[in-house]
PDB file of C-alpha atoms and ligand atoms in Angstrom:
ATOM      1  CA  MET A   5     -18.402  -7.874-220.533  1.00  0.00           C
ATOM      2  CA  ALA A   6     -19.268  -9.289-224.272  1.00  0.00           C
ATOM      3  CA  ALA A   7     -18.090  -6.823-226.701  1.00  0.00           C
ATOM      4  CA  ALA A   8     -20.708  -4.384-228.280  1.00  0.00           C
ATOM      5  CA  LEU A   9     -20.136  -5.512-231.642  1.00  0.00           C
ATOM      6  CA  GLU A  10     -18.053  -8.640-232.904  1.00  0.00           C
ATOM      7  CA  LEU A  11     -17.602  -9.688-236.259  1.00  0.00           C
ATOM      8  CA  ASP A  12     -15.910 -12.775-236.819  1.00  0.00           C
ATOM      9  CA  ARG A  13     -14.677 -13.731-240.492  1.00  0.00           C
ATOM     10  CA  VAL A  14     -17.328 -11.789-242.131  1.00  0.00           C
ATOM     11  CA  THR A  15     -17.210 -12.178-246.154  1.00  0.00           C
ATOM     12  CA  LYS A  16     -20.121 -10.423-248.246  1.00  0.00           C
ATOM     13  CA  THR A  17     -19.867 -10.977-252.113  1.00  0.00           C
ATOM     14  CA  TYR A  18     -22.358  -9.738-254.816  1.00  0.00           C
ATOM     15  CA  GLY A  19     -21.644 -11.483-257.599  1.00  0.00           C
ATOM     16  CA  ALA A  20     -17.954 -11.284-258.397  1.00  0.00           C
ATOM     17  CA  MET A  21     -17.240  -8.450-256.170  1.00  0.00           C
ATOM     18  CA  ARG A  22     -15.852  -9.161-252.676  1.00  0.00           C
ATOM     19  CA  ALA A  23     -17.632  -6.042-251.216  1.00  0.00           C
ATOM     20  CA  VAL A  24     -16.418  -7.294-247.592  1.00  0.00           C
ATOM     21  CA  ASP A  25     -13.689  -9.764-247.267  1.00  0.00           C
ATOM     22  CA  GLY A  26     -12.957 -11.736-244.086  1.00  0.00           C
ATOM     23  CA  VAL A  27     -13.215  -8.860-241.885  1.00  0.00           C
ATOM     24  CA  SER A  28     -13.167  -9.677-238.260  1.00  0.00           C
ATOM     25  CA  LEU A  29     -13.399  -6.888-235.563  1.00  0.00           C
ATOM     26  CA  SER A  30     -14.446  -6.318-231.911  1.00  0.00           C
ATOM     27  CA  ILE A  31     -15.812  -3.241-230.560  1.00  0.00           C
ATOM     28  CA  ALA A  32     -16.070  -2.442-226.942  1.00  0.00           C
ATOM     29  CA  PRO A  33     -18.650  -1.226-224.998  1.00  0.00           C
ATOM     30  CA  GLY A  34     -18.836   2.346-224.705  1.00  0.00           C
ATOM     31  CA  GLU A  35     -15.957   2.403-227.465  1.00  0.00           C
ATOM     32  CA  ARG A  36     -16.040   5.202-230.289  1.00  0.00           C
ATOM     33  CA  VAL A  37     -14.481   3.778-233.807  1.00  0.00           C
ATOM     34  CA  ALA A  38     -14.323   5.620-237.206  1.00  0.00           C
ATOM     35  CA  LEU A  39     -14.808   3.619-240.234  1.00  0.00           C
ATOM     36  CA  ILE A  40     -12.793   5.069-243.108  1.00  0.00           C
ATOM     37  CA  GLY A  41     -11.998   4.159-247.003  1.00  0.00           C
ATOM     38  CA  ALA A  42     -12.425   5.370-250.456  1.00  0.00           C
ATOM     39  CA  SER A  43     -15.901   4.858-252.375  1.00  0.00           C
ATOM     40  CA  GLY A  44     -16.888   1.155-252.777  1.00  0.00           C
ATOM     41  CA  SER A  45     -13.911   0.168-249.906  1.00  0.00           C
ATOM     42  CA  GLY A  46     -17.131  -2.020-248.065  1.00  0.00           C
ATOM     43  CA  LYS A  47     -17.790   0.477-245.332  1.00  0.00           C
ATOM     44  CA  SER A  48     -21.747   0.634-245.967  1.00  0.00           C
ATOM     45  CA  THR A  49     -21.782  -3.175-246.611  1.00  0.00           C
ATOM     46  CA  LEU A  50     -19.839  -3.799-243.144  1.00  0.00           C
ATOM     47  CA  ILE A  51     -22.558  -1.773-241.656  1.00  0.00           C
ATOM     48  CA  ARG A  52     -25.312  -3.439-243.389  1.00  0.00           C
ATOM     49  CA  VAL A  53     -24.090  -6.828-242.549  1.00  0.00           C
ATOM     50  CA  ALA A  54     -23.063  -5.621-238.405  1.00  0.00           C
ATOM     51  CA  SER A  55     -26.903  -4.628-237.852  1.00  0.00           C
ATOM     52  CA  GLY A  56     -27.937  -7.687-239.972  1.00  0.00           C
ATOM     53  CA  LEU A  57     -29.848  -5.682-242.783  1.00  0.00           C
ATOM     54  CA  SER A  58     -27.385  -8.016-244.759  1.00  0.00           C
ATOM     55  CA  LEU A  59     -26.344 -11.247-244.817  1.00  0.00           C
ATOM     56  CA  ALA A  60     -22.877 -12.327-245.077  1.00  0.00           C
ATOM     57  CA  ASP A  61     -21.882 -15.381-247.211  1.00  0.00           C
ATOM     58  CA  ARG A  62     -22.692 -18.983-245.955  1.00  0.00           C
ATOM     59  CA  GLY A  63     -19.697 -20.658-245.169  1.00  0.00           C
ATOM     60  CA  ALA A  64     -18.957 -22.901-241.972  1.00  0.00           C
ATOM     61  CA  GLY A  65     -18.220 -20.721-239.036  1.00  0.00           C
ATOM     62  CA  GLN A  66     -17.738 -17.705-241.096  1.00  0.00           C
ATOM     63  CA  GLY A  67     -20.066 -14.661-241.462  1.00  0.00           C
ATOM     64  CA  ILE A  68     -20.603 -14.507-237.228  1.00  0.00           C
ATOM     65  CA  VAL A  69     -21.985 -11.252-236.295  1.00  0.00           C
ATOM     66  CA  ARG A  70     -22.777 -10.679-232.055  1.00  0.00           C
ATOM     67  CA  SER A  71     -23.783  -7.808-230.121  1.00  0.00           C
ATOM     68  CA  PHE A  72     -23.559  -7.733-226.681  1.00  0.00           C
ATOM     69  CA  GLY A  73     -23.566 -11.369-226.339  1.00  0.00           C
ATOM     70  CA  VAL A  74     -26.475 -11.613-228.739  1.00  0.00           C
ATOM     71  CA  SER A  75     -26.120 -13.291-232.086  1.00  0.00           C
ATOM     72  CA  VAL A  76     -27.270 -11.180-235.058  1.00  0.00           C
ATOM     73  CA  GLN A  77     -26.259 -13.617-237.863  1.00  0.00           C
ATOM     74  CA  GLU A  78     -24.101 -16.798-238.351  1.00  0.00           C
ATOM     75  CA  GLU A  79     -23.054 -18.244-241.329  1.00  0.00           C
ATOM     76  CA  GLY A  80     -25.670 -16.299-243.910  1.00  0.00           C
ATOM     77  CA  ARG A  81     -28.403 -17.135-241.976  1.00  0.00           C
ATOM     78  CA  LEU A  82     -29.989 -14.615-239.422  1.00  0.00           C
ATOM     79  CA  SER A  83     -30.309 -15.520-236.029  1.00  0.00           C
ATOM     80  CA  ARG A  84     -33.243 -16.356-234.050  1.00  0.00           C
ATOM     81  CA  GLU A  85     -32.505 -13.628-231.628  1.00  0.00           C
ATOM     82  CA  VAL A  86     -31.956 -11.439-234.049  1.00  0.00           C
ATOM     83  CA  ARG A  87     -34.709  -8.951-232.821  1.00  0.00           C
ATOM     84  CA  ARG A  88     -33.450  -9.483-229.577  1.00  0.00           C
ATOM     85  CA  ALA A  89     -30.120  -8.106-230.541  1.00  0.00           C
ATOM     86  CA  ARG A  90     -31.518  -5.226-232.882  1.00  0.00           C
ATOM     87  CA  ARG A  91     -33.324  -3.785-229.979  1.00  0.00           C
ATOM     88  CA  HIS A  92     -30.171  -2.388-228.685  1.00  0.00           C
ATOM     89  CA  ILE A  93     -28.630  -1.671-231.898  1.00  0.00           C
ATOM     90  CA  GLY A  94     -29.691   2.003-233.004  1.00  0.00           C
ATOM     91  CA  LEU A  95     -29.207   3.317-236.684  1.00  0.00           C
ATOM     92  CA  VAL A  96     -28.239   6.848-238.347  1.00  0.00           C
ATOM     93  CA  PHE A  97     -28.545   5.915-241.981  1.00  0.00           C
ATOM     94  CA  GLN A  98     -29.350   8.497-244.310  1.00  0.00           C
ATOM     95  CA  GLN A  99     -31.228   5.338-246.005  1.00  0.00           C
ATOM     96  CA  PHE A 100     -33.132   5.329-243.004  1.00  0.00           C
ATOM     97  CA  ALA A 101     -34.818   8.613-243.441  1.00  0.00           C
ATOM     98  CA  LEU A 102     -37.674   9.928-241.005  1.00  0.00           C
ATOM     99  CA  VAL A 103     -41.359   9.813-242.003  1.00  0.00           C
ATOM    100  CA  GLY A 104     -41.275  13.012-243.256  1.00  0.00           C
ATOM    101  CA  ARG A 105     -45.287  13.523-243.245  1.00  0.00           C
ATOM    102  CA  LEU A 106     -44.992  12.418-239.335  1.00  0.00           C
ATOM    103  CA  SER A 107     -43.867  15.015-236.707  1.00  0.00           C
ATOM    104  CA  VAL A 108     -40.741  14.904-235.271  1.00  0.00           C
ATOM    105  CA  LEU A 109     -41.850  13.883-231.840  1.00  0.00           C
ATOM    106  CA  THR A 110     -43.888  10.850-233.473  1.00  0.00           C
ATOM    107  CA  ASN A 111     -40.793   9.704-235.767  1.00  0.00           C
ATOM    108  CA  VAL A 112     -38.613   9.329-232.517  1.00  0.00           C
ATOM    109  CA  LEU A 113     -41.659   7.662-230.922  1.00  0.00           C
ATOM    110  CA  VAL A 114     -41.979   5.280-233.773  1.00  0.00           C
ATOM    111  CA  GLY A 115     -38.198   4.528-234.596  1.00  0.00           C
ATOM    112  CA  ALA A 116     -38.293   3.544-230.752  1.00  0.00           C
ATOM    113  CA  LEU A 117     -41.070   1.285-230.148  1.00  0.00           C
ATOM    114  CA  GLY A 118     -40.846  -0.790-233.565  1.00  0.00           C
ATOM    115  CA  ARG A 119     -42.261  -0.786-237.066  1.00  0.00           C
ATOM    116  CA  MET A 120     -45.835  -1.686-235.702  1.00  0.00           C
ATOM    117  CA  SER A 121     -46.248   1.306-233.738  1.00  0.00           C
ATOM    118  CA  VAL A 122     -46.468   3.458-236.968  1.00  0.00           C
ATOM    119  CA  LEU A 123     -50.283   3.425-236.720  1.00  0.00           C
ATOM    120  CA  ARG A 124     -50.301   4.170-233.139  1.00  0.00           C
ATOM    121  CA  GLY A 125     -48.024   7.058-234.248  1.00  0.00           C
ATOM    122  CA  THR A 126     -50.333   8.510-236.590  1.00  0.00           C
ATOM    123  CA  LEU A 127     -53.181   8.472-234.372  1.00  0.00           C
ATOM    124  CA  GLY A 128     -51.460   9.844-231.825  1.00  0.00           C
ATOM    125  CA  LEU A 129     -51.293   7.040-229.524  1.00  0.00           C
ATOM    126  CA  PHE A 130     -48.685   7.715-227.121  1.00  0.00           C
ATOM    127  CA  ASN A 131     -48.862   8.187-223.205  1.00  0.00           C
ATOM    128  CA  GLU A 132     -47.483  10.996-221.506  1.00  0.00           C
ATOM    129  CA  ASP A 133     -44.409   9.076-220.336  1.00  0.00           C
ATOM    130  CA  GLU A 134     -43.488   8.001-223.677  1.00  0.00           C
ATOM    131  CA  ARG A 135     -44.103  11.415-225.222  1.00  0.00           C
ATOM    132  CA  ARG A 136     -41.795  12.669-222.192  1.00  0.00           C
ATOM    133  CA  THR A 137     -38.886  10.466-223.007  1.00  0.00           C
ATOM    134  CA  ALA A 138     -39.118  11.145-226.611  1.00  0.00           C
ATOM    135  CA  TYR A 139     -38.811  15.085-225.715  1.00  0.00           C
ATOM    136  CA  ALA A 140     -36.261  14.858-223.355  1.00  0.00           C
ATOM    137  CA  ALA A 141     -34.584  13.264-225.833  1.00  0.00           C
ATOM    138  CA  LEU A 142     -34.866  15.887-228.462  1.00  0.00           C
ATOM    139  CA  ALA A 143     -34.048  18.193-226.020  1.00  0.00           C
ATOM    140  CA  GLU A 144     -30.587  16.316-225.838  1.00  0.00           C
ATOM    141  CA  VAL A 145     -29.955  16.769-229.518  1.00  0.00           C
ATOM    142  CA  GLY A 146     -31.151  20.559-229.436  1.00  0.00           C
ATOM    143  CA  ILE A 147     -33.823  20.335-231.216  1.00  0.00           C
ATOM    144  CA  ALA A 148     -36.613  20.003-229.066  1.00  0.00           C
ATOM    145  CA  ALA A 149     -38.575  23.281-230.393  1.00  0.00           C
ATOM    146  CA  HIS A 150     -39.034  21.376-233.576  1.00  0.00           C
ATOM    147  CA  ALA A 151     -40.688  18.389-232.073  1.00  0.00           C
ATOM    148  CA  ALA A 152     -43.974  19.191-233.700  1.00  0.00           C
ATOM    149  CA  LYS A 153     -42.886  19.899-237.078  1.00  0.00           C
ATOM    150  CA  LYS A 154     -43.276  17.302-239.913  1.00  0.00           C
ATOM    151  CA  ALA A 155     -39.763  15.849-240.269  1.00  0.00           C
ATOM    152  CA  ARG A 156     -39.237  16.998-243.948  1.00  0.00           C
ATOM    153  CA  GLN A 157     -39.536  20.275-242.933  1.00  0.00           C
ATOM    154  CA  LEU A 158     -36.293  20.126-241.226  1.00  0.00           C
ATOM    155  CA  SER A 159     -32.573  20.214-242.670  1.00  0.00           C
ATOM    156  CA  GLY A 160     -30.519  17.146-243.325  1.00  0.00           C
ATOM    157  CA  GLY A 161     -28.250  17.930-239.719  1.00  0.00           C
ATOM    158  CA  GLN A 162     -31.182  18.190-238.266  1.00  0.00           C
ATOM    159  CA  GLN A 163     -33.109  15.064-239.367  1.00  0.00           C
ATOM    160  CA  GLN A 164     -30.002  13.336-238.385  1.00  0.00           C
ATOM    161  CA  ARG A 165     -30.160  14.345-234.962  1.00  0.00           C
ATOM    162  CA  VAL A 166     -33.509  13.394-234.713  1.00  0.00           C
ATOM    163  CA  ALA A 167     -32.159   9.985-235.951  1.00  0.00           C
ATOM    164  CA  ILE A 168     -30.031  10.177-232.853  1.00  0.00           C
ATOM    165  CA  ALA A 169     -32.618  11.252-230.106  1.00  0.00           C
ATOM    166  CA  ARG A 170     -34.546   7.864-231.669  1.00  0.00           C
ATOM    167  CA  ALA A 171     -31.431   5.789-230.980  1.00  0.00           C
ATOM    168  CA  LEU A 172     -31.893   7.371-227.134  1.00  0.00           C
ATOM    169  CA  VAL A 173     -35.119   6.702-226.773  1.00  0.00           C
ATOM    170  CA  GLN A 174     -34.673   3.200-228.062  1.00  0.00           C
ATOM    171  CA  GLY A 175     -32.315   2.697-225.638  1.00  0.00           C
ATOM    172  CA  ALA A 176     -29.656   1.585-227.822  1.00  0.00           C
ATOM    173  CA  LYS A 177     -26.274   0.363-226.539  1.00  0.00           C
ATOM    174  CA  LEU A 178     -24.467   0.380-230.059  1.00  0.00           C
ATOM    175  CA  VAL A 179     -25.162   3.053-232.426  1.00  0.00           C
ATOM    176  CA  LEU A 180     -24.110   2.488-236.199  1.00  0.00           C
ATOM    177  CA  ALA A 181     -24.032   5.555-238.492  1.00  0.00           C
ATOM    178  CA  ASP A 182     -23.249   5.245-242.231  1.00  0.00           C
ATOM    179  CA  GLU A 183     -21.927   8.862-243.234  1.00  0.00           C
ATOM    180  CA  PRO A 184     -23.948  10.517-241.099  1.00  0.00           C
ATOM    181  CA  ILE A 185     -22.723  13.822-242.213  1.00  0.00           C
ATOM    182  CA  ALA A 186     -22.035  13.109-246.232  1.00  0.00           C
ATOM    183  CA  SER A 187     -24.477  15.742-247.353  1.00  0.00           C
ATOM    184  CA  LEU A 188     -24.070  18.501-244.805  1.00  0.00           C
ATOM    185  CA  ASP A 189     -22.169  21.853-244.888  1.00  0.00           C
ATOM    186  CA  PRO A 190     -19.202  21.756-242.184  1.00  0.00           C
ATOM    187  CA  LYS A 191     -21.342  23.822-239.609  1.00  0.00           C
ATOM    188  CA  SER A 192     -23.992  20.993-239.466  1.00  0.00           C
ATOM    189  CA  ALA A 193     -21.462  18.291-239.767  1.00  0.00           C
ATOM    190  CA  LYS A 194     -19.841  19.317-236.766  1.00  0.00           C
ATOM    191  CA  ARG A 195     -23.202  19.614-234.749  1.00  0.00           C
ATOM    192  CA  VAL A 196     -24.072  16.286-236.091  1.00  0.00           C
ATOM    193  CA  MET A 197     -20.292  14.617-235.134  1.00  0.00           C
ATOM    194  CA  ASP A 198     -20.481  16.301-231.689  1.00  0.00           C
ATOM    195  CA  THR A 199     -24.071  15.210-230.798  1.00  0.00           C
ATOM    196  CA  LEU A 200     -23.049  11.947-231.785  1.00  0.00           C
ATOM    197  CA  VAL A 201     -20.068  11.682-229.574  1.00  0.00           C
ATOM    198  CA  THR A 202     -21.969  13.486-226.810  1.00  0.00           C
ATOM    199  CA  MET A 203     -24.487  10.969-226.941  1.00  0.00           C
ATOM    200  CA  SER A 204     -21.810   7.990-226.870  1.00  0.00           C
ATOM    201  CA  ARG A 205     -19.871   9.804-223.923  1.00  0.00           C
ATOM    202  CA  ASP A 206     -23.030  10.507-221.645  1.00  0.00           C
ATOM    203  CA  HIS A 207     -24.811   6.972-221.999  1.00  0.00           C
ATOM    204  CA  GLY A 208     -21.853   4.752-222.593  1.00  0.00           C
ATOM    205  CA  ILE A 209     -23.020   3.836-226.137  1.00  0.00           C
ATOM    206  CA  ALA A 210     -20.785   2.008-228.518  1.00  0.00           C
ATOM    207  CA  LEU A 211     -20.452   4.112-231.560  1.00  0.00           C
ATOM    208  CA  VAL A 212     -19.533   3.254-235.444  1.00  0.00           C
ATOM    209  CA  VAL A 213     -19.547   5.926-237.759  1.00  0.00           C
ATOM    210  CA  SER A 214     -18.333   5.703-241.519  1.00  0.00           C
ATOM    211  CA  LEU A 215     -16.850   8.782-242.601  1.00  0.00           C
ATOM    212  CA  HIS A 216     -14.920   9.865-246.079  1.00  0.00           C
ATOM    213  CA  GLN A 217     -13.619  12.714-244.217  1.00  0.00           C
ATOM    214  CA  VAL A 218     -10.886  11.769-242.467  1.00  0.00           C
ATOM    215  CA  ASP A 219     -10.190  15.181-240.865  1.00  0.00           C
ATOM    216  CA  TYR A 220     -13.247  14.192-238.585  1.00  0.00           C
ATOM    217  CA  ALA A 221     -12.022  10.783-238.086  1.00  0.00           C
ATOM    218  CA  THR A 222      -8.975  12.079-235.975  1.00  0.00           C
ATOM    219  CA  ALA A 223     -10.942  14.781-234.512  1.00  0.00           C
ATOM    220  CA  TYR A 224     -13.636  12.742-232.838  1.00  0.00           C
ATOM    221  CA  PHE A 225     -12.250   9.082-232.455  1.00  0.00           C
ATOM    222  CA  ASP A 226      -9.366   7.435-230.841  1.00  0.00           C
ATOM    223  CA  ARG A 227      -9.706   4.389-232.977  1.00  0.00           C
ATOM    224  CA  VAL A 228      -9.871   4.158-236.707  1.00  0.00           C
ATOM    225  CA  VAL A 229     -10.524   0.985-238.903  1.00  0.00           C
ATOM    226  CA  ALA A 230      -9.734   1.916-242.287  1.00  0.00           C
ATOM    227  CA  MET A 231     -10.786  -0.385-245.306  1.00  0.00           C
ATOM    228  CA  ASN A 232      -9.827  -1.127-248.613  1.00  0.00           C
ATOM    229  CA  ALA A 233     -11.699  -3.325-251.515  1.00  0.00           C
ATOM    230  CA  GLY A 234     -13.504  -4.731-248.357  1.00  0.00           C
ATOM    231  CA  ARG A 235     -10.516  -5.435-246.074  1.00  0.00           C
ATOM    232  CA  VAL A 236      -9.792  -3.789-243.130  1.00  0.00           C
ATOM    233  CA  VAL A 237      -6.052  -2.358-243.982  1.00  0.00           C
ATOM    234  CA  PHE A 238      -5.424  -0.169-240.609  1.00  0.00           C
ATOM    235  CA  ASP A 239      -6.958  -0.739-236.808  1.00  0.00           C
ATOM    236  CA  GLY A 240      -5.278   1.426-234.358  1.00  0.00           C
ATOM    237  CA  PRO A 241      -5.379   4.884-233.018  1.00  0.00           C
ATOM    238  CA  ALA A 242      -6.223   7.869-234.950  1.00  0.00           C
ATOM    239  CA  SER A 243      -2.945   9.538-234.210  1.00  0.00           C
ATOM    240  CA  LYS A 244      -1.213   7.389-236.893  1.00  0.00           C
ATOM    241  CA  ILE A 245      -3.752   8.744-239.013  1.00  0.00           C
ATOM    242  CA  THR A 246      -1.417  11.288-241.337  1.00  0.00           C
ATOM    243  CA  ALA A 247      -1.998  12.355-244.949  1.00  0.00           C
ATOM    244  CA  ALA A 248       1.507  10.123-245.574  1.00  0.00           C
ATOM    245  CA  PHE A 249       0.119   7.051-243.954  1.00  0.00           C
ATOM    246  CA  LEU A 250      -2.919   7.761-246.016  1.00  0.00           C
ATOM    247  CA  THR A 251      -1.184   7.622-249.065  1.00  0.00           C
ATOM    248  CA  GLU A 252       0.764   4.734-248.018  1.00  0.00           C
ATOM    249  CA  LEU A 253      -2.369   2.815-247.472  1.00  0.00           C
ATOM    250  CA  TYR A 254      -4.450   3.620-250.601  1.00  0.00           C
ATOM    251  CA  GLY A 255      -1.950   5.331-253.161  1.00  0.00           C
ATOM    252  CA  ALA A 256      -3.369   8.108-255.429  1.00  0.00           C
ATOM    253  CA  SER A 257      -6.848   7.309-254.082  1.00  0.00           C
ATOM    254  CA  ALA A 258      -6.182   8.871-251.038  1.00  0.00           C
ATOM    255  CA  GLU A 259      -6.762  12.121-252.318  1.00  0.00           C
ATOM    256  CA  GLU A 260     -10.898  10.900-251.882  1.00  0.00           C
ATOM    257  CA  LEU A 261     -10.047  10.991-247.970  1.00  0.00           C
ATOM    258  CA  ILE A 262      -7.977  14.131-247.206  1.00  0.00           C
ATOM    259  CA  LEU A 263      -8.564  17.927-247.525  1.00  0.00           C
ATOM    260  CA  PRO A 264      -6.624  18.842-250.554  1.00  0.00           C
ATOM    261  CA  SER A 265      -4.630  21.378-248.399  1.00  0.00           C
ATOM    262  CA  GLN A 266      -2.878  18.042-247.166  1.00  0.00           C
ATOM    263  CA  PHE A 267      -2.842  15.842-249.912  1.00  0.00           C
ATOM    264  CA  THR A 268       0.745  15.379-251.554  1.00  0.00           C
ATOM    265  CA  ALA A 269       0.274  13.012-254.895  1.00  0.00           C
ATOM    266  CA  PRO A 270       2.940  10.204-254.856  1.00  0.00           C
ATOM    267  CA  ALA A 271       5.263  11.137-256.967  1.00  0.00           C
ATOM    268  CA  ALA A 272       5.162   9.611-260.761  1.00  0.00           C
ATOM    269  CA  PRO A 273       7.470   6.845-261.205  1.00  0.00           C
ATOM    270  CA  ASN A 274       8.408   8.874-264.578  1.00  0.00           C
ATOM    271  CA  ALA A 275       7.907  11.924-263.474  1.00  0.00           C
ATOM    272  CA  GLU A 276      11.503  13.025-264.629  1.00  0.00           C
ATOM    273  CA  LEU A 277      10.487  11.191-268.375  1.00  0.00           C
ATOM    274  CA  VAL A 278       7.315  13.337-268.403  1.00  0.00           C
ATOM    275  CA  SER A 279       8.476  17.080-267.689  1.00  0.00           C
ATOM    276  CA  ALA A 280      11.729  15.879-269.803  1.00  0.00           C
ATOM    277  CA  SER A 281       9.461  15.670-272.837  1.00  0.00           C
TER     278      SER A 281
HETATM  279  N1  LIG B  28     -26.703  -4.324-253.522  1.00  0.00           N
HETATM  280  C1  LIG B  28     -25.346  -4.486-254.111  1.00  0.00           C
HETATM  281  N2  LIG B  28     -25.324  -5.036-255.321  1.00  0.00           N
HETATM  282  C2  LIG B  28     -24.230  -5.055-256.039  1.00  0.00           C
HETATM  283  N3  LIG B  28     -23.360  -4.652-255.585  1.00  0.00           N
HETATM  284  C3  LIG B  28     -22.798  -3.899-254.648  1.00  0.00           C
HETATM  285  C4  LIG B  28     -24.465  -3.672-253.658  1.00  0.00           C
HETATM  286  N4  LIG B  28     -23.821  -3.205-252.576  1.00  0.00           N
HETATM  287  C5  LIG B  28     -22.681  -2.772-252.871  1.00  0.00           C
HETATM  288  N5  LIG B  28     -22.411  -3.342-253.870  1.00  0.00           N
HETATM  289  C6  LIG B  28     -20.614  -3.281-254.029  1.00  0.00           C
HETATM  290  O1  LIG B  28     -19.994  -3.520-253.020  1.00  0.00           O
HETATM  291  C7  LIG B  28     -18.553  -2.686-253.154  1.00  0.00           C
HETATM  292  C8  LIG B  28     -18.659  -1.785-251.820  1.00  0.00           C
HETATM  293  O2  LIG B  28     -19.857  -1.078-251.411  1.00  0.00           O
HETATM  294  P1  LIG B  28     -19.920  -0.207-250.475  1.00  0.00           P
HETATM  295  O3  LIG B  28     -20.985   0.363-250.216  1.00  0.00           O
HETATM  296  O4  LIG B  28     -20.077  -1.200-248.974  1.00  0.00           O
HETATM  297  O5  LIG B  28     -19.037   1.051-250.325  1.00  0.00           O
HETATM  298  P2  LIG B  28     -18.763   2.056-249.348  1.00  0.00           P
HETATM  299  O6  LIG B  28     -17.269   1.954-248.756  1.00  0.00           O
HETATM  300  O7  LIG B  28     -19.802   2.535-248.324  1.00  0.00           O
HETATM  301  O8  LIG B  28     -18.597   3.292-250.537  1.00  0.00           O
HETATM  302  P3  LIG B  28     -18.758   4.969-250.268  1.00  0.00           P
HETATM  303  O9  LIG B  28     -17.968   5.616-249.536  1.00  0.00           O
HETATM  304  O10 LIG B  28     -19.586   5.246-251.732  1.00  0.00           O
HETATM  305  O11 LIG B  28     -20.394   4.688-249.726  1.00  0.00           O
HETATM  306  C9  LIG B  28     -18.959  -1.718-254.213  1.00  0.00           C
HETATM  307  O12 LIG B  28     -18.093  -2.244-255.023  1.00  0.00           O
HETATM  308  C10 LIG B  28     -20.352  -1.731-254.300  1.00  0.00           C
HETATM  309  O13 LIG B  28     -20.445  -1.467-256.048  1.00  0.00           O
HETATM  310 MG1  LIG B  29     -21.417   3.945-248.349  1.00  0.00          MG
END
């Protein structure tokens, strides 16, 4: 079967900055991958390119993005099939927040049915079947009780779970989540991660989650892709990701990715001189 996500020689530059630098990656159907890396390493850019929200740089035979065999973009141009590809790609992004003034249930329905349905949603023009499907998804992520509330009345973690419900109703086969737990307290973060992984397991949905917190990456994922300065510097089993290995990959900037208790700063080359003075 075609890969859930296939990136081939994807580069994205902003001015002189190579936000993503020649990344090739393949993610199998149902596979779960954590994308880690320090701030500015290119995680969000990679996810935006993968979803077709950003165009990769032009270049013959480069910048190829496919999902389940359907082309998203190629050589810096959106594919004609991009709408078809995006139908099975669910997004759980902070910047794709819900529509705050609409109910939770409507957000799930609108997101699942596409932009043109916002009006339909506002007017409550959904049929019984659609509503039942949305309720079931909200129940699955544990917030059916909040279905009638306005989305803005929910906590950050609850809103992320609504976005997950939306992906379920959409029938997503690949979910891309960009820092879904970035601004959450540990308890809410755990609930969101549990919900994402359960969704992936129960429905065979491939999952790519960018994370700052390496401890979450290793607790929830078998495969970790680590980025640095736009490049993939590691792609392999989460079991290899130790504090020492991260320090090897990132030097002192590893500090950003590791719990303070686990971090041991690399010895300064002139440590003796410094302490002697
Ligand atoms: N729209 C843009 N215009 C110009 N530069 C950008 C743009 N988006 C990203 N960049 C630059 O590209 C690089 C990668 O940014 P990106 O947001 O992908 O990193 P990130 O790994 O998601 O970081 P963070 O962990 O802080 O979210 C950074 O140097 C950033 O400043
Ligand atoms: Mg980011």
